[in-house]
Tab-separated table of C-alpha atoms and ligand atoms in Angstrom:
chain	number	residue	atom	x	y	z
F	43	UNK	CA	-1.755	30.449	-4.214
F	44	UNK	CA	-2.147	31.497	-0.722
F	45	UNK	CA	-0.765	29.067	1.930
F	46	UNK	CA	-4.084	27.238	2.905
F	47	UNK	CA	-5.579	26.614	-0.757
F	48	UNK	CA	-5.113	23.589	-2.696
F	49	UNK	CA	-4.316	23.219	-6.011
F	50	UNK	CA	-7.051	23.283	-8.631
F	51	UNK	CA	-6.154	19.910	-9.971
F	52	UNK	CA	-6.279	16.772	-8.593
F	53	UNK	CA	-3.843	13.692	-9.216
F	54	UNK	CA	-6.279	10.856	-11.015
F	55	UNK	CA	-6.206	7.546	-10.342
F	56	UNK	CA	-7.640	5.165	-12.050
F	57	UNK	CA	-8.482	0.979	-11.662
F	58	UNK	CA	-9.557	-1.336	-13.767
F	59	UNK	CA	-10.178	-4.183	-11.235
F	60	UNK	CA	-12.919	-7.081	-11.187
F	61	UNK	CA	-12.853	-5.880	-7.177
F	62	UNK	CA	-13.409	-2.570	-7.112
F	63	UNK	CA	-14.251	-2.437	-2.876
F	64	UNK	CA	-10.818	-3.755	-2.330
F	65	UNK	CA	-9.223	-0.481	-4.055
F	66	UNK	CA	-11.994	1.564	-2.263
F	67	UNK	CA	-11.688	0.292	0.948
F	68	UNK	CA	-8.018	0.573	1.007
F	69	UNK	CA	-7.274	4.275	0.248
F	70	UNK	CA	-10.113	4.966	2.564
F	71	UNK	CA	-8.359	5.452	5.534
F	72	UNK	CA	-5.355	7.313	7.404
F	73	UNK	CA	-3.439	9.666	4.951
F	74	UNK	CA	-4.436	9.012	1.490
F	75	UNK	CA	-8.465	8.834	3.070
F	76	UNK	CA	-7.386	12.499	3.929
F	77	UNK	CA	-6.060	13.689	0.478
F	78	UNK	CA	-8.897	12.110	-1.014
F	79	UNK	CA	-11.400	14.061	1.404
F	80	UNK	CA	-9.244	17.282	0.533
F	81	UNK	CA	-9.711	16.824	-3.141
F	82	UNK	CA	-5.562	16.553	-3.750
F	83	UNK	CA	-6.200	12.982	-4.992
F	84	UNK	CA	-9.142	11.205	-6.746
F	85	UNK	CA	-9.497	7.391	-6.719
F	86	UNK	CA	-11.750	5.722	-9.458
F	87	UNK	CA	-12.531	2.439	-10.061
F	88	UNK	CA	-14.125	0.830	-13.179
F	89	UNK	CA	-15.286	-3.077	-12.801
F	90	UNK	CA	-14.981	-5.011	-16.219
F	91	UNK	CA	-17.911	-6.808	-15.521
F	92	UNK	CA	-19.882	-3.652	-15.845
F	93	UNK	CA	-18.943	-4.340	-19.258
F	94	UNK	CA	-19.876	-7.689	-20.185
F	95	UNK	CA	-22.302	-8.246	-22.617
F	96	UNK	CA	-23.668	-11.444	-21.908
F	97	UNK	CA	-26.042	-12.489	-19.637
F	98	UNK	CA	-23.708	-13.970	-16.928
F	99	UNK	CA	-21.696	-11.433	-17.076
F	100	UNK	CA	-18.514	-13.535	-17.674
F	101	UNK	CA	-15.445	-11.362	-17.287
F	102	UNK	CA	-12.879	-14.925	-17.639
F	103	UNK	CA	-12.421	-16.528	-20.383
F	104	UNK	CA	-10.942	-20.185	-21.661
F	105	UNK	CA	-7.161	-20.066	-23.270
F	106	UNK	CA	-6.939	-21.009	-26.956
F	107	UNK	CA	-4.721	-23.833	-27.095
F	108	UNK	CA	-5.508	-25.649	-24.048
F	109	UNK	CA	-4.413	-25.871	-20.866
F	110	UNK	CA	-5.257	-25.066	-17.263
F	111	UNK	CA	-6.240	-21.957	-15.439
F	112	UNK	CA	-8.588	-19.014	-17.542
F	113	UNK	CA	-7.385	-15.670	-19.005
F	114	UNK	CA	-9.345	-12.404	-18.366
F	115	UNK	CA	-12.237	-11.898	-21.179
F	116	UNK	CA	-10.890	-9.809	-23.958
F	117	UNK	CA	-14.030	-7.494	-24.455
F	118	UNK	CA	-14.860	-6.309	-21.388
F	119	UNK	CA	-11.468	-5.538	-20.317
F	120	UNK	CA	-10.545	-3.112	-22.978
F	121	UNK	CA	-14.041	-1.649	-22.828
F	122	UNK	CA	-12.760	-0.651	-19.151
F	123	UNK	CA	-9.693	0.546	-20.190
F	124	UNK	CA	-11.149	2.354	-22.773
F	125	UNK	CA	-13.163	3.903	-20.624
F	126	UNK	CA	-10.425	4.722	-18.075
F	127	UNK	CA	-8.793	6.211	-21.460
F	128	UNK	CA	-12.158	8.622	-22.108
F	129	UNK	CA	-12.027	9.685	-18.118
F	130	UNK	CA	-8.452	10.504	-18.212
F	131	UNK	CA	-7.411	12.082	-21.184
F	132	UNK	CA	-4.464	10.569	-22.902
F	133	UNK	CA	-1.297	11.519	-21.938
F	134	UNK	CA	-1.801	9.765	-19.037
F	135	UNK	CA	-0.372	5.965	-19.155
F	136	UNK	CA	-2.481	2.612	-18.394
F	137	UNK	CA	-0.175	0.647	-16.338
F	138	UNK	CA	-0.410	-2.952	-16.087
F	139	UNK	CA	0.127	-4.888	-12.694
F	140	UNK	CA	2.517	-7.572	-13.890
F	141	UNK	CA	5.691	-9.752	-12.725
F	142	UNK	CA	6.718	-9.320	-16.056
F	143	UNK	CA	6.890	-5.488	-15.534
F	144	UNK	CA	9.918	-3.438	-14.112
F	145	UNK	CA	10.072	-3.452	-10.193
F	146	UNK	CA	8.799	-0.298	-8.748
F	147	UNK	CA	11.114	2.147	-7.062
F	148	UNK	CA	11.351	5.507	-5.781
F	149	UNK	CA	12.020	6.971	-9.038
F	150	UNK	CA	9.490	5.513	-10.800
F	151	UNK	CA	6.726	6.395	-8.558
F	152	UNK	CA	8.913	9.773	-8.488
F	153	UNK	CA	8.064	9.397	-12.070
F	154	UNK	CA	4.339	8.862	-12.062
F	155	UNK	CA	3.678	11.542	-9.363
F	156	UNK	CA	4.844	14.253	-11.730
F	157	UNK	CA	2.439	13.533	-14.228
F	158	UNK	CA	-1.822	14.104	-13.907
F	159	UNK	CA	-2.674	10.557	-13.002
F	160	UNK	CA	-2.592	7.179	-14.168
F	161	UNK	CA	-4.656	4.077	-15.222
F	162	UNK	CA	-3.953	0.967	-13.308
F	163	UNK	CA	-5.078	-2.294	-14.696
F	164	UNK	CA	-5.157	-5.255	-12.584
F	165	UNK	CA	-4.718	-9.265	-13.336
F	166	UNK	CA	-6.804	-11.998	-12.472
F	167	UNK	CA	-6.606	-15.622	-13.184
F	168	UNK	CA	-3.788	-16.010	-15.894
F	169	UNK	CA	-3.643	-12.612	-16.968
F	170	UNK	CA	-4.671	-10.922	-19.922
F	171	UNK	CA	-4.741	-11.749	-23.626
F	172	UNK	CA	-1.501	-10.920	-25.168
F	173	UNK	CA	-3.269	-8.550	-27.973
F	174	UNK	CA	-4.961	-6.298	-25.315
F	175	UNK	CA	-0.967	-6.174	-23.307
F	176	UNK	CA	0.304	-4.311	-27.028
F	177	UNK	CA	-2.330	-2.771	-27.706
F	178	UNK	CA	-4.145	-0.903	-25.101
F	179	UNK	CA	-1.453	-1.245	-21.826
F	180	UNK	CA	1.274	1.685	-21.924
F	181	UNK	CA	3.630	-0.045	-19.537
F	182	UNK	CA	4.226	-2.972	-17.014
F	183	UNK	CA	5.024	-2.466	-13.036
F	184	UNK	CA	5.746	-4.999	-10.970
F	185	UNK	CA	5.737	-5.178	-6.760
F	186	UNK	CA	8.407	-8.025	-6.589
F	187	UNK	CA	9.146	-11.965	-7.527
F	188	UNK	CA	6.191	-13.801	-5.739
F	189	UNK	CA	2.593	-15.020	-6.355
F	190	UNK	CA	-0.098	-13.338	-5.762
F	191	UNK	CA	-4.019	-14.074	-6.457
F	192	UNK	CA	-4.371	-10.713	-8.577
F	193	UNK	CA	-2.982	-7.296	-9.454
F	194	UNK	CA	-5.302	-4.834	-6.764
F	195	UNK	CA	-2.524	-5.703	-3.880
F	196	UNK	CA	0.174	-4.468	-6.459
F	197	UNK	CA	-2.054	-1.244	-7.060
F	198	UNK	CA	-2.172	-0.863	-4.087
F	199	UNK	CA	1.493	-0.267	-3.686
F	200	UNK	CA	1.908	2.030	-6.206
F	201	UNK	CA	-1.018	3.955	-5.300
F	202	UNK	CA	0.568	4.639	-1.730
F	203	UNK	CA	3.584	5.086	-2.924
F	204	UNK	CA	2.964	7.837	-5.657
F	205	UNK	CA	0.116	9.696	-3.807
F	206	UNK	CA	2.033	10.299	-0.814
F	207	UNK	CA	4.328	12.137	-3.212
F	208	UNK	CA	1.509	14.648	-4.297
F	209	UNK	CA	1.926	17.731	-2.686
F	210	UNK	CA	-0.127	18.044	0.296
F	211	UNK	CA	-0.709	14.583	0.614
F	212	UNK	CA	1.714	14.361	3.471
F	213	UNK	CA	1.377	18.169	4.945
F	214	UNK	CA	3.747	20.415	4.232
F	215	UNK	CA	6.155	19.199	6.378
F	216	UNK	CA	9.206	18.025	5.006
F	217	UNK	CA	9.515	14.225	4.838
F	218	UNK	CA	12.552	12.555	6.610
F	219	UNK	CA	11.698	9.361	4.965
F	220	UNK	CA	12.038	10.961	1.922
F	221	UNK	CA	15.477	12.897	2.107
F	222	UNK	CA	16.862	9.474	3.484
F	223	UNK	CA	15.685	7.212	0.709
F	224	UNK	CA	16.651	9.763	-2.186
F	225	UNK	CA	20.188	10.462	0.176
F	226	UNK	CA	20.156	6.713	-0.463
F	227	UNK	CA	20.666	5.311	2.993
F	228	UNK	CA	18.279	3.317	5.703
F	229	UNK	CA	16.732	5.556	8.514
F	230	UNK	CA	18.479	6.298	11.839
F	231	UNK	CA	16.709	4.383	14.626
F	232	UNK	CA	13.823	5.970	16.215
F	233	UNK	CA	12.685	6.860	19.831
F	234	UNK	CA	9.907	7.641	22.021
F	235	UNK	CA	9.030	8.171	25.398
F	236	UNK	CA	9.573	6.973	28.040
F	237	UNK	CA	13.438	7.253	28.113
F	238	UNK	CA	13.414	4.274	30.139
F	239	UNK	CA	11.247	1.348	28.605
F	240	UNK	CA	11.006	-1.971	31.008
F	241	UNK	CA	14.546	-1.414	31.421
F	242	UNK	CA	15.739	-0.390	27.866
F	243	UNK	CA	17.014	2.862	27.752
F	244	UNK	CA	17.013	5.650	24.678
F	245	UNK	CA	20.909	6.163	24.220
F	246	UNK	CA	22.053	8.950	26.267
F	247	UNK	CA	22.794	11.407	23.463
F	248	UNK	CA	19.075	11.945	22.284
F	249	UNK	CA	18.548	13.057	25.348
F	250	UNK	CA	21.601	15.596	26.198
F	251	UNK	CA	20.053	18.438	23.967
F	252	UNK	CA	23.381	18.776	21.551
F	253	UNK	CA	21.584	19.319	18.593
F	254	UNK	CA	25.042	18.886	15.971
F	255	UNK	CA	26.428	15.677	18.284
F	256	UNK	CA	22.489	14.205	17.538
F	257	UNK	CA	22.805	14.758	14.007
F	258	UNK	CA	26.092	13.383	13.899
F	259	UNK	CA	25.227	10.199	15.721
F	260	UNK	CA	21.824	9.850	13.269
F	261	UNK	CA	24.378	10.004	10.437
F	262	UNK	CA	26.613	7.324	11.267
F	263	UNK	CA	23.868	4.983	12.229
F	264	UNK	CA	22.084	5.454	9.373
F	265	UNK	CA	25.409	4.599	7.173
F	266	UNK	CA	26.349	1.796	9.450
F	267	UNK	CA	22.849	0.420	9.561
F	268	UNK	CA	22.805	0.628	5.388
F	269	UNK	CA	26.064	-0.891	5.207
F	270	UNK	CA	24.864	-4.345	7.343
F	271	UNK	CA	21.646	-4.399	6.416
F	272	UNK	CA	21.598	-3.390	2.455
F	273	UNK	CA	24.878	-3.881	1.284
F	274	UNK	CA	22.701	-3.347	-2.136
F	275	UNK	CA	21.992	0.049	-1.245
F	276	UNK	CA	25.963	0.711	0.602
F	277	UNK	CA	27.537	-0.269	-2.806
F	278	UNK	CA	25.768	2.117	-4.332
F	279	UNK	CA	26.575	5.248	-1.623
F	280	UNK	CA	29.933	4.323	-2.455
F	281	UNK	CA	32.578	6.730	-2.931
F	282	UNK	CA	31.498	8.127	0.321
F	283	UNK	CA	32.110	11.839	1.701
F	284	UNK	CA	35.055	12.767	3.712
F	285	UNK	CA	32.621	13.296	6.407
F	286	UNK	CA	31.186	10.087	6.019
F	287	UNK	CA	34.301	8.292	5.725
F	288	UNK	CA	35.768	9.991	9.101
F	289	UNK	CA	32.070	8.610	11.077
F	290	UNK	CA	32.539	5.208	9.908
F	291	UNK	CA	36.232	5.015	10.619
F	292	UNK	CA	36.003	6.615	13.744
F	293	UNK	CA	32.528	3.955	14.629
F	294	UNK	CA	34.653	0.859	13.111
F	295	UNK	CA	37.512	2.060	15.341
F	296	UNK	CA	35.494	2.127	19.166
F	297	UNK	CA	33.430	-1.096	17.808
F	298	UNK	CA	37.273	-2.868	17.736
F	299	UNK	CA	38.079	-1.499	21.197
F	300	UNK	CA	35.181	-2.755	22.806
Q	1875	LIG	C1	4.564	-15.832	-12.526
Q	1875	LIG	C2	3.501	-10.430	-8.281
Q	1875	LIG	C3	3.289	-15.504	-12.100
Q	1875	LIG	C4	2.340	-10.881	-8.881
Q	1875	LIG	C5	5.681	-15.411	-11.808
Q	1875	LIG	C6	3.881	-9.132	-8.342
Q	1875	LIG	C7	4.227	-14.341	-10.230
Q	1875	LIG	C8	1.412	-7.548	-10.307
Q	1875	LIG	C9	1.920	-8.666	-9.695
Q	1875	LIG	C10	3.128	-14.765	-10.966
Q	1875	LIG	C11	1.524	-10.017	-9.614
Q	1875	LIG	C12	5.494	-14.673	-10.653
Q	1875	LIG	C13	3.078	-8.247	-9.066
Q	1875	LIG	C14	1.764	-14.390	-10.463
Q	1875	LIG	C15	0.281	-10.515	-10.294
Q	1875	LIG	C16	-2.335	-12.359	-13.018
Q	1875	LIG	C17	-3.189	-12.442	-11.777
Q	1875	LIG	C18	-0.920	-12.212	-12.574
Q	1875	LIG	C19	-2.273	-12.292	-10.595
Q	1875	LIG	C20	-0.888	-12.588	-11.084
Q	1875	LIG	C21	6.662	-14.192	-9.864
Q	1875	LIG	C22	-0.621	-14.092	-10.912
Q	1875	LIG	N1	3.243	-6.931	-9.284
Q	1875	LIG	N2	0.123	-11.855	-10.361
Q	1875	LIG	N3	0.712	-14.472	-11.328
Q	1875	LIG	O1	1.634	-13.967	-9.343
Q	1875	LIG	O2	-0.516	-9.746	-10.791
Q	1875	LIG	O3	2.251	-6.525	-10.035
């Protein structure tokens, strides 16, 4: 494949959402509005309510047993699912958005980006009846512990997070952001011009042209930035390199002098 062709094959996304403009709307724009236009990537939505047989078109549904708050209508949903299922072929998973899923990280959407695509089902109300979770959903995902009004933000997030990981999505530059976060550390601070911003300068060495003394300097403010900020993340970088070691000791010793 020549330098300027893309592959043949596009990554396929699919969601099952009762707000299908949300999803639309969103990867619409800046990068992922790009890959989309370039074919690398191919959004599709399917609305549950498209399959709702009665004359409402009631996609919620009461919970047996009682109680407040509605759960999403059984038939319609797996009709959409199903035909997510039909679009994709199956060996791709359907995914659903849930705080009862595994949190999303790197690897994970590391994970997903290898494969051809993925079906993305997303919550309203309650949820969705327990039969149609082990029965038609492959796996759970989660964003993180909070509340939110449905699953599409959640999408979302794994949407941007896998695509970008599709190759071309991004260019073919290399990605700093992603040799840091797979090297496991925060990024060094960043710069722009001017050199001198209302008074706040750019530290004198990104400016002095020493290429090795930069990357040196980006090193050991990247671990010393991990190590105050995400002592998580600093645990886990642990045993450091000799190299590594030697920056922080030697930063740890001027800090005390000064
Ligand atoms: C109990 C958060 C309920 C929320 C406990 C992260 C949250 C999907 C996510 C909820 C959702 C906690 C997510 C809650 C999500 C059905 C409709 C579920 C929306 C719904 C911590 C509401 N990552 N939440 N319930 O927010 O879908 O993926």
């Amino acid at each position: 494949m020549s330098s300027n062709e893309q592959p043949s094959t596009s990554y396929s996304v699919t969601v099952v959402t009762l707000f299908p403009e949300f999803i639309l709307q969103a990867v619409g724009h800046s990068i992922l509005g790009r890959a989309i236009s370039a074919g690398l990537i191919t959004i599709s939505v399917i609305n549950p309510r498209d399959y709702s047989t009665n004359k409402h078109k009631t996609v919620d549904d009461y919970p047996f047993g009682g109680g407040a708050g509605m759960v999403m209508k059984t038939e319609p949903l797996v009709a959409a699912i199903e035909a997510s299922r039909d679009a994709n072929g199956c060996d791709t998973p359907v995914i659903y958005m849930s705080p009862a899923g595994s949190t999303l990280t790197q690897h994970i959407a590391s994970d997903l980006s290898q494969l051809n695509g993925m079906t993305l089902v997303c919550g309203h109300y309650e949820g969705i009846d327990e039969r149609v979770r082990e029965h038609w959903i492959d796996r759970e995902l989660s964003i993180g512990d909070y509340v939110l009004t449905g699953g599409e933000p959640a999408a979302m997030v794994v949407i941007d997070a896998v695509c970008r990981l599709i190759p071309g999505v991004l260019g073919n530059d290399a990605s700093p952001a992603d040799e840091s976060f797979s090297a496991g550390t925060l990024e060094y601070p960043h710069y722009t011009r001017p050199s001198d911003f209302r008074g706040h300068k750019v530290p004198d060495i990104l400016l002095s042209g020493h290429h090795a003394k930069i990357e040196d300097w980006r090193r050991t403010q990247a671990l010393v930035r991990t190590r105050s900020r995400r002592p998580d993340l600093w645990e886990r970088l642990q045993p450091l390199s000799k190299e590594d070691r030697k920056r922080i000791d030697t930063y740890d010793r001027l800090s005390e002098s000064n």
